[in-house]
XYZ file of C-alpha atoms in Angstrom:
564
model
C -33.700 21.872 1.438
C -37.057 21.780 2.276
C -38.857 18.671 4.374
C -41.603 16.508 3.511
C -45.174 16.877 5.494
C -44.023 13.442 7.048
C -40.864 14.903 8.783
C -38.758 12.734 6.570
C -35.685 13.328 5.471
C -34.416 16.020 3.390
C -36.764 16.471 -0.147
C -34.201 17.395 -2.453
C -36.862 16.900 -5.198
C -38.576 20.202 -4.186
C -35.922 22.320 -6.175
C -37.901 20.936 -9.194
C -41.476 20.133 -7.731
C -41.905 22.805 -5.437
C -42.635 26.223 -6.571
C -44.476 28.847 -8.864
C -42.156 28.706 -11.612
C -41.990 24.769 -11.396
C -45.242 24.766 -13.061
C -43.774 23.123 -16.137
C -41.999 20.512 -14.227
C -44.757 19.183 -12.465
C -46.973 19.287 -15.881
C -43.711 17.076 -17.812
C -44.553 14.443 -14.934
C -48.255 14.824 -15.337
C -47.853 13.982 -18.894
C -46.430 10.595 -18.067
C -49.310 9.728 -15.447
C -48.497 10.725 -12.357
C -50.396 13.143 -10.115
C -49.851 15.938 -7.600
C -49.586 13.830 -4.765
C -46.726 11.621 -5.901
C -44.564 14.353 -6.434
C -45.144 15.465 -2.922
C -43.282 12.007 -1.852
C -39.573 11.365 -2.150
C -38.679 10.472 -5.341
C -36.246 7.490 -5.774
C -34.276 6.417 -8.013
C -34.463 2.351 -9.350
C -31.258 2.176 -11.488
C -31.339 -0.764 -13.648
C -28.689 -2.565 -15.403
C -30.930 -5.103 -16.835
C -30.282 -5.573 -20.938
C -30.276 -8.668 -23.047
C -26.943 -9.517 -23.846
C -25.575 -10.227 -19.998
C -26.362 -13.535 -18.335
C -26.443 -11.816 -14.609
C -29.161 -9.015 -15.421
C -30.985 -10.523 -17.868
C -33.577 -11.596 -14.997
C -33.754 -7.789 -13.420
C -36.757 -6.341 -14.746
C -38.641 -8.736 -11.821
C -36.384 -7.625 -8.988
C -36.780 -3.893 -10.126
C -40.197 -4.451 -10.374
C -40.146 -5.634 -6.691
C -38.426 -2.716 -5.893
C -40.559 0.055 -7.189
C -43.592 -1.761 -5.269
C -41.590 -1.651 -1.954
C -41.220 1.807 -2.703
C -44.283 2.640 -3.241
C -45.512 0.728 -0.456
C -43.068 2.523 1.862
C -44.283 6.323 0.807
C -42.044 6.886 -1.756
C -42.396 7.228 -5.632
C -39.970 5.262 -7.636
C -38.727 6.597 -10.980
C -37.023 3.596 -13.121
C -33.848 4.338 -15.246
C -31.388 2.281 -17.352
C -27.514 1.649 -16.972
C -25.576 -0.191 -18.996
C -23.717 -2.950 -18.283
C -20.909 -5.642 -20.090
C -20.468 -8.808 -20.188
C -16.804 -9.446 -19.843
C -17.621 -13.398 -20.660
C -18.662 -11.723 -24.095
C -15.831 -9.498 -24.602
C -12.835 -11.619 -23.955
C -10.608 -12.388 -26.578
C -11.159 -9.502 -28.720
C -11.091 -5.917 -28.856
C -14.368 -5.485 -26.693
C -12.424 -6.595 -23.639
C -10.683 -3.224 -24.079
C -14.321 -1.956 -23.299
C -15.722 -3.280 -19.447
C -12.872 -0.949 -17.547
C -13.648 2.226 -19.020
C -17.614 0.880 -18.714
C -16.906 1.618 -14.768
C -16.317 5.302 -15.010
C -18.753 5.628 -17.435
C -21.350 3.778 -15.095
C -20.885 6.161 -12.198
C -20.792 9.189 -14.515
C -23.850 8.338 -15.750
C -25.600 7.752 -12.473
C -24.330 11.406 -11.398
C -25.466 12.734 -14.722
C -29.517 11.362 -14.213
C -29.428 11.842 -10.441
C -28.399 15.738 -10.672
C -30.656 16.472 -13.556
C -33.705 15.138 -12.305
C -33.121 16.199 -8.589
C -33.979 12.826 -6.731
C -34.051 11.899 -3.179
C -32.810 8.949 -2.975
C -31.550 5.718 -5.352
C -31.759 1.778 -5.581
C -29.102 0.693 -7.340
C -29.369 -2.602 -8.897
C -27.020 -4.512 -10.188
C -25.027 -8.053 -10.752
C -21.803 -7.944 -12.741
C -18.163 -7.064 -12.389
C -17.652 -3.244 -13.446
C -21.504 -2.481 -12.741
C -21.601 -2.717 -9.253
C -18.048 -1.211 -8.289
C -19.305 1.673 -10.754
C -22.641 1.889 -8.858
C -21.406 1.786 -5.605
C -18.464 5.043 -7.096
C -22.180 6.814 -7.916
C -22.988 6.312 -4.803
C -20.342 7.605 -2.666
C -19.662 10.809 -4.917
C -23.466 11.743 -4.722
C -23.780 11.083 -1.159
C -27.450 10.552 -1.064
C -29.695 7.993 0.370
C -28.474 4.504 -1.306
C -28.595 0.715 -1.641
C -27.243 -1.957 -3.771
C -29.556 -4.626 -4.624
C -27.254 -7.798 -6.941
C -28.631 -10.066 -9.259
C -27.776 -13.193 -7.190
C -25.638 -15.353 -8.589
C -25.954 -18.284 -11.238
C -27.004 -22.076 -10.325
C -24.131 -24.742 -11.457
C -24.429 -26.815 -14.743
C -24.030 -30.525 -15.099
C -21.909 -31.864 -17.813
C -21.772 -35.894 -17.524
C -22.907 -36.319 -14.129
C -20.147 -33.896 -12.631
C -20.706 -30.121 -11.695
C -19.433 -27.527 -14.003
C -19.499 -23.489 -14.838
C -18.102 -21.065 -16.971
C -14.191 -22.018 -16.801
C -14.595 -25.595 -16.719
C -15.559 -25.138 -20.283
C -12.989 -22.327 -21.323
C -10.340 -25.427 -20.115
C -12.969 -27.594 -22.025
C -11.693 -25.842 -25.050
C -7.624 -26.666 -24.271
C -8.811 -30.295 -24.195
C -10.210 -30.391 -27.772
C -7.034 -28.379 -28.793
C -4.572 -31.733 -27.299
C -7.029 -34.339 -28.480
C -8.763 -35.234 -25.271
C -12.641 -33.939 -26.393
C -14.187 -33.788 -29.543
C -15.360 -30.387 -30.823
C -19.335 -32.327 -30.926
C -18.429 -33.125 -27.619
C -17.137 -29.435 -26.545
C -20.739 -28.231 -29.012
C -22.500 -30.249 -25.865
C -20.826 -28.783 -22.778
C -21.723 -25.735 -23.954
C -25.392 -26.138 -23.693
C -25.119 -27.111 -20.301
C -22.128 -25.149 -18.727
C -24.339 -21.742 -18.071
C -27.739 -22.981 -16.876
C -29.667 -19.980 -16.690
C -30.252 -16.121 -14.771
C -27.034 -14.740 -12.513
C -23.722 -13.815 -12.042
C -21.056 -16.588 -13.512
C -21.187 -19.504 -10.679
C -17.498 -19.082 -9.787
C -15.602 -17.114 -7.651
C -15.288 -14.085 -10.207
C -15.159 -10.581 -9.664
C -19.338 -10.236 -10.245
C -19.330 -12.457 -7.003
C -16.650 -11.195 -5.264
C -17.733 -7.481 -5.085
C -21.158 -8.334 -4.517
C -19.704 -10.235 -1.624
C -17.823 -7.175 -0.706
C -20.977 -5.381 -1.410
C -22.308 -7.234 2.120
C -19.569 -6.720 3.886
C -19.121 -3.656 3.463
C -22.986 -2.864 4.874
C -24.429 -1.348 1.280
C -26.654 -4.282 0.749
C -28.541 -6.493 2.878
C -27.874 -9.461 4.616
C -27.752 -12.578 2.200
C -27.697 -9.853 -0.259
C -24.843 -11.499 -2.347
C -25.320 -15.110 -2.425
C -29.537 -15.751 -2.953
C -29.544 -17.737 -5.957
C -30.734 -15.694 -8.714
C -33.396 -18.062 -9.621
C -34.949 -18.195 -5.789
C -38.101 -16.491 -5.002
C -36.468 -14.740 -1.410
C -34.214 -12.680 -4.340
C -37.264 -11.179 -5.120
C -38.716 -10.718 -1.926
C -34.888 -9.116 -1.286
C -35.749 -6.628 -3.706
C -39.415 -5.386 -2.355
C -37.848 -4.820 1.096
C -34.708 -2.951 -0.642
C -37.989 -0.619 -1.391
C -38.846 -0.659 2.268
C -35.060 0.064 3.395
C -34.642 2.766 0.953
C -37.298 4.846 2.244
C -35.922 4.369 6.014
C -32.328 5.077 5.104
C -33.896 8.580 3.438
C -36.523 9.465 7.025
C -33.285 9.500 8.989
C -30.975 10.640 5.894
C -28.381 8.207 6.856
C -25.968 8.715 3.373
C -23.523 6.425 1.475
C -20.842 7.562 3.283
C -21.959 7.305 6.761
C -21.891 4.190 5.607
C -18.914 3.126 3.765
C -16.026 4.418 6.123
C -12.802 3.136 6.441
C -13.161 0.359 8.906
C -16.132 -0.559 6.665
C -13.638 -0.782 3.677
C -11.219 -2.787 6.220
C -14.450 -5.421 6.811
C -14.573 -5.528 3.107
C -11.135 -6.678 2.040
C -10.944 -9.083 5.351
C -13.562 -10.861 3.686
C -12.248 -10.409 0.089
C -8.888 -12.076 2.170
C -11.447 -14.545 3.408
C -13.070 -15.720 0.295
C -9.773 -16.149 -1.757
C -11.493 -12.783 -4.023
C -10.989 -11.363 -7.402
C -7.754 -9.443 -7.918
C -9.657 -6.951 -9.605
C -11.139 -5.879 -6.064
C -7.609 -4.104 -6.046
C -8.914 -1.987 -8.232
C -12.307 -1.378 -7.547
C -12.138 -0.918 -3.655
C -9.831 2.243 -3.797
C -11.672 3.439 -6.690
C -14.892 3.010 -4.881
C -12.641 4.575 -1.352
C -11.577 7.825 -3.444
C -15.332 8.696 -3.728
C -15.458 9.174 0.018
C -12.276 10.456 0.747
C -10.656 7.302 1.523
C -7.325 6.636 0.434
C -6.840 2.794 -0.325
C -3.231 1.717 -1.120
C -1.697 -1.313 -1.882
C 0.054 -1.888 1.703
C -3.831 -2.004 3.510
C -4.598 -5.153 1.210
C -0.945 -6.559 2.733
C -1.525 -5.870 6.372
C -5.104 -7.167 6.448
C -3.977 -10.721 4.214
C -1.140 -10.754 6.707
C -3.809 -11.004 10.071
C -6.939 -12.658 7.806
C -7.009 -16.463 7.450
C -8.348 -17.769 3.811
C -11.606 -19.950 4.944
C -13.065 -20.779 1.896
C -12.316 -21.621 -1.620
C -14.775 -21.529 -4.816
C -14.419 -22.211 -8.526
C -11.925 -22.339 -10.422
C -9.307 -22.885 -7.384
C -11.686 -25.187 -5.474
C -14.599 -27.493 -6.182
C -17.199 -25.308 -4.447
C -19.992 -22.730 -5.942
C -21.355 -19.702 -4.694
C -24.514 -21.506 -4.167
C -22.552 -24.162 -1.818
C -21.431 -20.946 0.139
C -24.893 -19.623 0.510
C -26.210 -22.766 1.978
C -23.057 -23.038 3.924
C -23.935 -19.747 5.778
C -23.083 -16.986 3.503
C -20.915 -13.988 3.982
C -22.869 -13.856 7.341
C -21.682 -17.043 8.960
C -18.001 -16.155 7.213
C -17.995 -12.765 9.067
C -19.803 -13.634 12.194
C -16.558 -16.263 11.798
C -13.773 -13.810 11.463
C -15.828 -11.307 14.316
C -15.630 -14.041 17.075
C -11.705 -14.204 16.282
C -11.807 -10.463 15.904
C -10.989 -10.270 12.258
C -13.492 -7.494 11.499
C -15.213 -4.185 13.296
C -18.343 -5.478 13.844
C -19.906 -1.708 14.808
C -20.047 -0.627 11.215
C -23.810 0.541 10.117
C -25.293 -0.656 7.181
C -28.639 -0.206 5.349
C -30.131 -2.266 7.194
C -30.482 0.154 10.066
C -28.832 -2.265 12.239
C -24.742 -2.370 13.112
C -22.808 -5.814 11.325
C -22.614 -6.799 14.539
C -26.387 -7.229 14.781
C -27.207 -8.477 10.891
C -24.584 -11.421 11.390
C -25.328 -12.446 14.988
C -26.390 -15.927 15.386
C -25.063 -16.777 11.693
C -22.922 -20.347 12.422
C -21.044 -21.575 9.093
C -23.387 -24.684 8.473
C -20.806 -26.742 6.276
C -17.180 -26.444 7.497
C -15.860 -28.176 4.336
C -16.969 -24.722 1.879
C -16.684 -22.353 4.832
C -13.525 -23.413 7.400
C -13.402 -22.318 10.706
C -10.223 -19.966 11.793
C -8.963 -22.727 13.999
C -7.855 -24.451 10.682
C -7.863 -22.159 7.731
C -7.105 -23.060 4.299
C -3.859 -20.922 5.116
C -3.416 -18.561 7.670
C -2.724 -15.839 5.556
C -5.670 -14.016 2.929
C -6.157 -14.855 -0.416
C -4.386 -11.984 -2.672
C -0.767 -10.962 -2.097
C 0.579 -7.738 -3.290
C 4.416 -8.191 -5.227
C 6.746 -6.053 -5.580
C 10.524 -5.506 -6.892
C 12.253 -4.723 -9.945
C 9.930 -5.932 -12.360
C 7.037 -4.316 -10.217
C 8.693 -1.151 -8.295
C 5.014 -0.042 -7.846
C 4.048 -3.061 -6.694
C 1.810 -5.970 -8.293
C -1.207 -8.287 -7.547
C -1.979 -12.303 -7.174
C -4.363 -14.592 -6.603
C -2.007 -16.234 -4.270
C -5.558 -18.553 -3.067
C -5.506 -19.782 -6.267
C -1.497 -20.597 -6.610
C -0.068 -24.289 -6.382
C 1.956 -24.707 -3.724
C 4.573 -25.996 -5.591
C 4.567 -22.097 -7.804
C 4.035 -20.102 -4.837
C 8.498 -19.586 -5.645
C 9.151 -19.810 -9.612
C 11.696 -18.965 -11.266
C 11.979 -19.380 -15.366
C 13.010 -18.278 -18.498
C 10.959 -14.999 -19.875
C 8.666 -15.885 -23.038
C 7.600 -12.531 -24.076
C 4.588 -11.546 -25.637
C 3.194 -7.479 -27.008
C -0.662 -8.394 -26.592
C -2.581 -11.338 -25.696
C -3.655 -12.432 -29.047
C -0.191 -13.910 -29.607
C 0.570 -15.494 -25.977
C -2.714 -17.767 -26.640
C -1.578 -18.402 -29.801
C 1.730 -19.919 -28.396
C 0.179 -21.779 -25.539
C -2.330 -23.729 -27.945
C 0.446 -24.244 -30.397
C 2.492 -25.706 -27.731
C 5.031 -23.489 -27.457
C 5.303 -22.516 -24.139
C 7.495 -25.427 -22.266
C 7.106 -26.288 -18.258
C 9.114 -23.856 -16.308
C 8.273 -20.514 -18.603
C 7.368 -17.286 -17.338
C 4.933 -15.940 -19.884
C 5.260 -11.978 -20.148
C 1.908 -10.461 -21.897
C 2.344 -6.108 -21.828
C 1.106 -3.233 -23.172
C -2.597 -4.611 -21.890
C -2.310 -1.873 -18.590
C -4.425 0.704 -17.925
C -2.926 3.269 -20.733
C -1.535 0.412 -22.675
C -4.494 -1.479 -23.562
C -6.270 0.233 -23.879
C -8.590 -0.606 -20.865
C -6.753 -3.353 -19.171
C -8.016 -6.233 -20.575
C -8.216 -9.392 -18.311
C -6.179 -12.188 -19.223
C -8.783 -15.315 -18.422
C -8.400 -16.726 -22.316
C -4.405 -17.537 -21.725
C -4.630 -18.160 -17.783
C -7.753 -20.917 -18.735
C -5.493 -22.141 -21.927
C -2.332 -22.700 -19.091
C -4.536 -24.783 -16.839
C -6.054 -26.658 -19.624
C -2.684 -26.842 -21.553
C -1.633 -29.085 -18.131
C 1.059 -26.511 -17.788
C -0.700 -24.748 -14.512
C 1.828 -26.756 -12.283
C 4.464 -25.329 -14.344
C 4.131 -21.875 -16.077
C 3.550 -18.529 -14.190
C 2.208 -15.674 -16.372
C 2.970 -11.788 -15.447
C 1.301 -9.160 -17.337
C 0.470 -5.257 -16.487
C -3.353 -6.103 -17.750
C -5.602 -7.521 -15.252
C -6.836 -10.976 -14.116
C -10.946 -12.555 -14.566
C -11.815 -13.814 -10.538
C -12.276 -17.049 -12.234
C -7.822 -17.102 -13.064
C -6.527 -19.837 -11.117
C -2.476 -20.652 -11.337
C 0.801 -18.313 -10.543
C -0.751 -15.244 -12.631
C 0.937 -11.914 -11.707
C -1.311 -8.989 -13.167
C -1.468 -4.858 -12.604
C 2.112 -5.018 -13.033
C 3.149 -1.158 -12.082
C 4.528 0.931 -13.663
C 2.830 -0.583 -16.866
C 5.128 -1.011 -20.360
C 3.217 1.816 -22.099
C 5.070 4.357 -19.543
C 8.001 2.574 -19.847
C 7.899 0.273 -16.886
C 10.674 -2.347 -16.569
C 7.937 -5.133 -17.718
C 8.900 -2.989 -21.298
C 12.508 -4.018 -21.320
C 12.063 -7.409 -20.834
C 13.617 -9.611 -23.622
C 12.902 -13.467 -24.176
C 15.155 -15.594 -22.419
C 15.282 -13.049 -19.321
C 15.424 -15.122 -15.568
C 11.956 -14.059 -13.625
C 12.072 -14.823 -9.812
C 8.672 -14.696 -8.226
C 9.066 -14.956 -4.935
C 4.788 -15.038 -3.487
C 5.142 -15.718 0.021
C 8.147 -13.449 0.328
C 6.677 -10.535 -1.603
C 9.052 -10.616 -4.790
C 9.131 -10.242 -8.284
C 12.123 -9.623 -9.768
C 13.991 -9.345 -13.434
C 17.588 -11.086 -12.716
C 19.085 -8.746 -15.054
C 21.547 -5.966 -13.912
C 20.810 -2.154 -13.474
C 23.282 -1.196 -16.268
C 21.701 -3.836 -18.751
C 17.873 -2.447 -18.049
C 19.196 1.043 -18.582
C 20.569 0.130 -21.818
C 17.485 -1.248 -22.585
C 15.426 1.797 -21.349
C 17.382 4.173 -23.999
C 16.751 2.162 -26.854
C 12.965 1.360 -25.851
C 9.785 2.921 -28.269
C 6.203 3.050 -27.917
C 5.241 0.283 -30.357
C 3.255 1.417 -32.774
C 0.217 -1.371 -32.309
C -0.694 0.602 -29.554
C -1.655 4.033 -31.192
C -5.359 4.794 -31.301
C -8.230 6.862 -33.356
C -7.876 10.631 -32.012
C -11.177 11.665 -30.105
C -12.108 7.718 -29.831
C -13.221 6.803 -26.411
C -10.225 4.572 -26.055
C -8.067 7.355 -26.880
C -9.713 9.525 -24.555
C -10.028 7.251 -21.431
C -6.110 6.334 -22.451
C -5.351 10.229 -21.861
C -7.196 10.685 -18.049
C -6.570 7.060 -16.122
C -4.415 6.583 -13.486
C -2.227 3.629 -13.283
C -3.401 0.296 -11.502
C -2.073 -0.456 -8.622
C -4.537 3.002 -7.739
C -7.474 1.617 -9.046
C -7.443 2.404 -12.319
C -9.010 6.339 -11.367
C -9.625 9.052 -14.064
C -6.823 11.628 -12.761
């Protein structure tokens, strides 16, 4: 690879600038107005996720705008190109929740696709929401060339009658018009004012918490995940992701100089930290397998067993991500777990400096959002991993967001072949105190797609059964579930897992602090069970449809969810 009259770092761009029989190439980028000299710059990449049906990108066109002027300013020439991303707020509760999952792989494949074809030196990624910016940050680490993640920032609170509210105040809104307690003009009302505006969902939901993870992982910049979307520094954010860009390609330091194992380790200490998403179990070892990092279940155990839980945002708590960010951000909360060391602090990122260096000096502000170690919310991280019986693979919980009084349940098995019909029962008032409600076939293969479960999680806590009902399912979990809510149950019911021969009535023990969840039903009994047990037929798909085709090639969950 040839180098730039500047002594930067490698021009991979000259394979299609460079060159007698390139003649053509340079003329196609002639014909859309730029000249000689810009192709003799590095050409970057702005990936943009902006569209108009998503809340957290529909402000992006500004920030990538900022982005291809720091760029420029920096000596490079930016080259703008779309991704797509979904809103899973959009998609729940119907068939185009089957849809954000496969949306990851198809994100990074994308990226590879335009990055390959059109040669480029280097790439801004810029994103906001949940599967965009694991699948941006996959890209990233299978290309392995100069990279950055710029977010969206994340959305301002609303007000609803004087109190603070965001997107699953109002999905329990809905369970109170259901038992009598609102009015449907009332519920008409709090939705006008539960979103407010620009950014990822103002809770602690999976767009936040990999973001977060984002930072701490040293792909984004300081105060990268928690700048309000609406604040004018998000923009000035963006211009000098332009300016880092261009320094991370002169010294071609690459994605996965960057995102090493102990960098992975800072990230799920935090994720511990912050009470995250459980869905982080499946993007950070599908985001790890890019670089040749192996991420299993048993890391996420050790590091909650050694990381304190310091902080706790909506649903589980009364805090926002904006109450974080003035509370110190993911800075302070690091800088906090490095003086206790909690984290490697020598990691690079794209800043050019070590974490060490981008969170010195950063003091948690506001002990009430962000605690200090010396008294944690608990001493132990926010997700535990389950396993047993029901789960021989193991399984995945929220465990910041549990009651104390469910962190042991043990109940009676109401089981349910989709979600569609658990909501049905919980809003019809079927599901009594005590229940363990079973929702399969909604894994990985089973879905298809893995569809999160928010719509009967929400309907539980607004149902005032969320002191009283667990819920276990092989599909996955929204970061804004709160309540005893077992999900990536492995192996799933569409392989036959043991979650397939569950019958209604069955005793579930879950058993959080202890690790446990287990079927009290005997070996014989499940065997029995296992010989008589079908595929049911609700699950079969359109030959050659994506569904059918992402159903054929994805790896189970408790691995991230991978194409195999």
């Amino acid at each position: 690879m040839s180098e730039n009259r500047n002594n930067r770092g490698p021009l991979r761009s000259s394979i299609m600038t460079k060159g007698l029989d390139r003649a053509t190439h340079r003329s196609l980028f002639y014909a859309m107005g730029w000249e000689p000299e810009h192709l003799d710059k590095p050409l970057v990449a702005v990936v943009n996720s902006f569209n108009e049906i998503v809340p957290g990108h529909i402000h992006l066109n500004q920030l990538a705008q900022a982005i291809k002027l720091g760029i420029a300013e920096a000596g490079g020439t930016p080259l703008e190109f779309p991704s797509i991303a979904v809103c899973d707020g959009i998609a729940t509760g119907h068939r185009g929740m089957k849809m954000p999952m496969p949306s990851r792989e198809l994100i990074a494949d994308s990226i590879e696709l335009m990055i390959i074809a059109h040669a480029f030196d280097a790439m801004v990624l810029l994103s906001n929401c949940d599967k965009v910016t694991p699948g941006m940050l996959m890209a990233a680490g299978r290309l392995n060339i100069p990279a950055l993640v710029i977010t969206g920032g994340p959305m301002d609170n609303g007000c609803f009658r004087g109190k603070r509210v965001c997107y699953t105040d109002l999905i329990e809104a809905e369970a109170s018009v259901e038992k009598g307690e609102m009015s449907p003009g009332e519920l008409a009302d709090f939705e006008l004012v539960a979103n407010i505006g620009p950014g990822a969902c103002a809770l602690m939901g999976t767009a936040n918490c990999m973001n977060m993870l984002t930072e701490a992982m040293g792909m984004t910049m300081t105060d990268g995940a928690l700048t309000p979307a609406t604040f004018g520094s998000r923009v000035g954010l963006a211009r000098k992701a332009g300016h880092l860009i261009m320094q991370l390609h002169d010294k071609n330091v690459l994605p996965r100089d960057i995102m090493t194992m102990e960098a992975f380790e800072n990230a799920i200490a935090v994720d511990m930290a912050v009470g995250g998403s459980t869905n982080t179990c499946l993007h950070l070892p599908a985001i790890a397998r890019e670089v040749g990092i192996e991420l299993t279940m048993d890391t996420f155990a050790r590091i909650a067993e050694k990381t304190p839980h310091l902080t706790l945002l909506k649903p589980a708590g009364k805090y926002f991500p904006r109450d974080m960010y003035e509370a110190g951000g993911i800075a302070a909360l690091m800088n906090e777990l490095d003086k206790n060391g909690k984290i490697h602090p020598d990691c690079a990122t794209v800043t050019g400096r070590k974490i060490r260096e981008n969170i010195e000096g950063r003091e948690i502000s506001n002990k009430d959002v962000i605690h200090g170690v010396e008294k944690p919310i608990n001493p132990k991280g926010g997700i535990s991993i389950l396993y047993g019986n029901l789960a021989t693979e193991g399984c995945v919980v929220k465990s910041a967001a549990v009651a104390p009084e469910m962190m042991i349940h043990t109940g009676p098995a109401r089981v349910f072949d989709r979600e569609e019909p658990a909501l049905e029962a919980i809003f019809g008032g079927k599901i009594q105190p005590g229940d363990v409600v079973v929702i399969r076939y909604e894994g990985p293969k089973g879905g298809p797609g893995m569809r999160e479960q928010l719509l009967p999680t929400s309907a539980i806590i607004g149902m005032g059964l969320g002191l009283s009902v667990a819920l276990v399912t092989d599909g996955r979990f929204s970061g804004g579930t709160q309540g005893a809510c077992i999900g990536h149950v492995t192996p799933e019911a569409y392989l036959g897992g043991p979650i397939a021969f569950v019958e209604e009535g069955d005793i579930i023990k879950i058993d959080i602090p202890g690790g446990k969840i287990d079927l009290e039903v005997s070996k014989e009994i499940i065997e029995q069970r296992r010989k008589k047990w079908e595929v049911p037929p609700h699950t079969a798909l359109e030959k050659g449809s994506l569904l059918e085709r992402y159903r054929r090639i994805v790896g189970p969950a408790i691995k991230g969810a991978v194409f195999e």
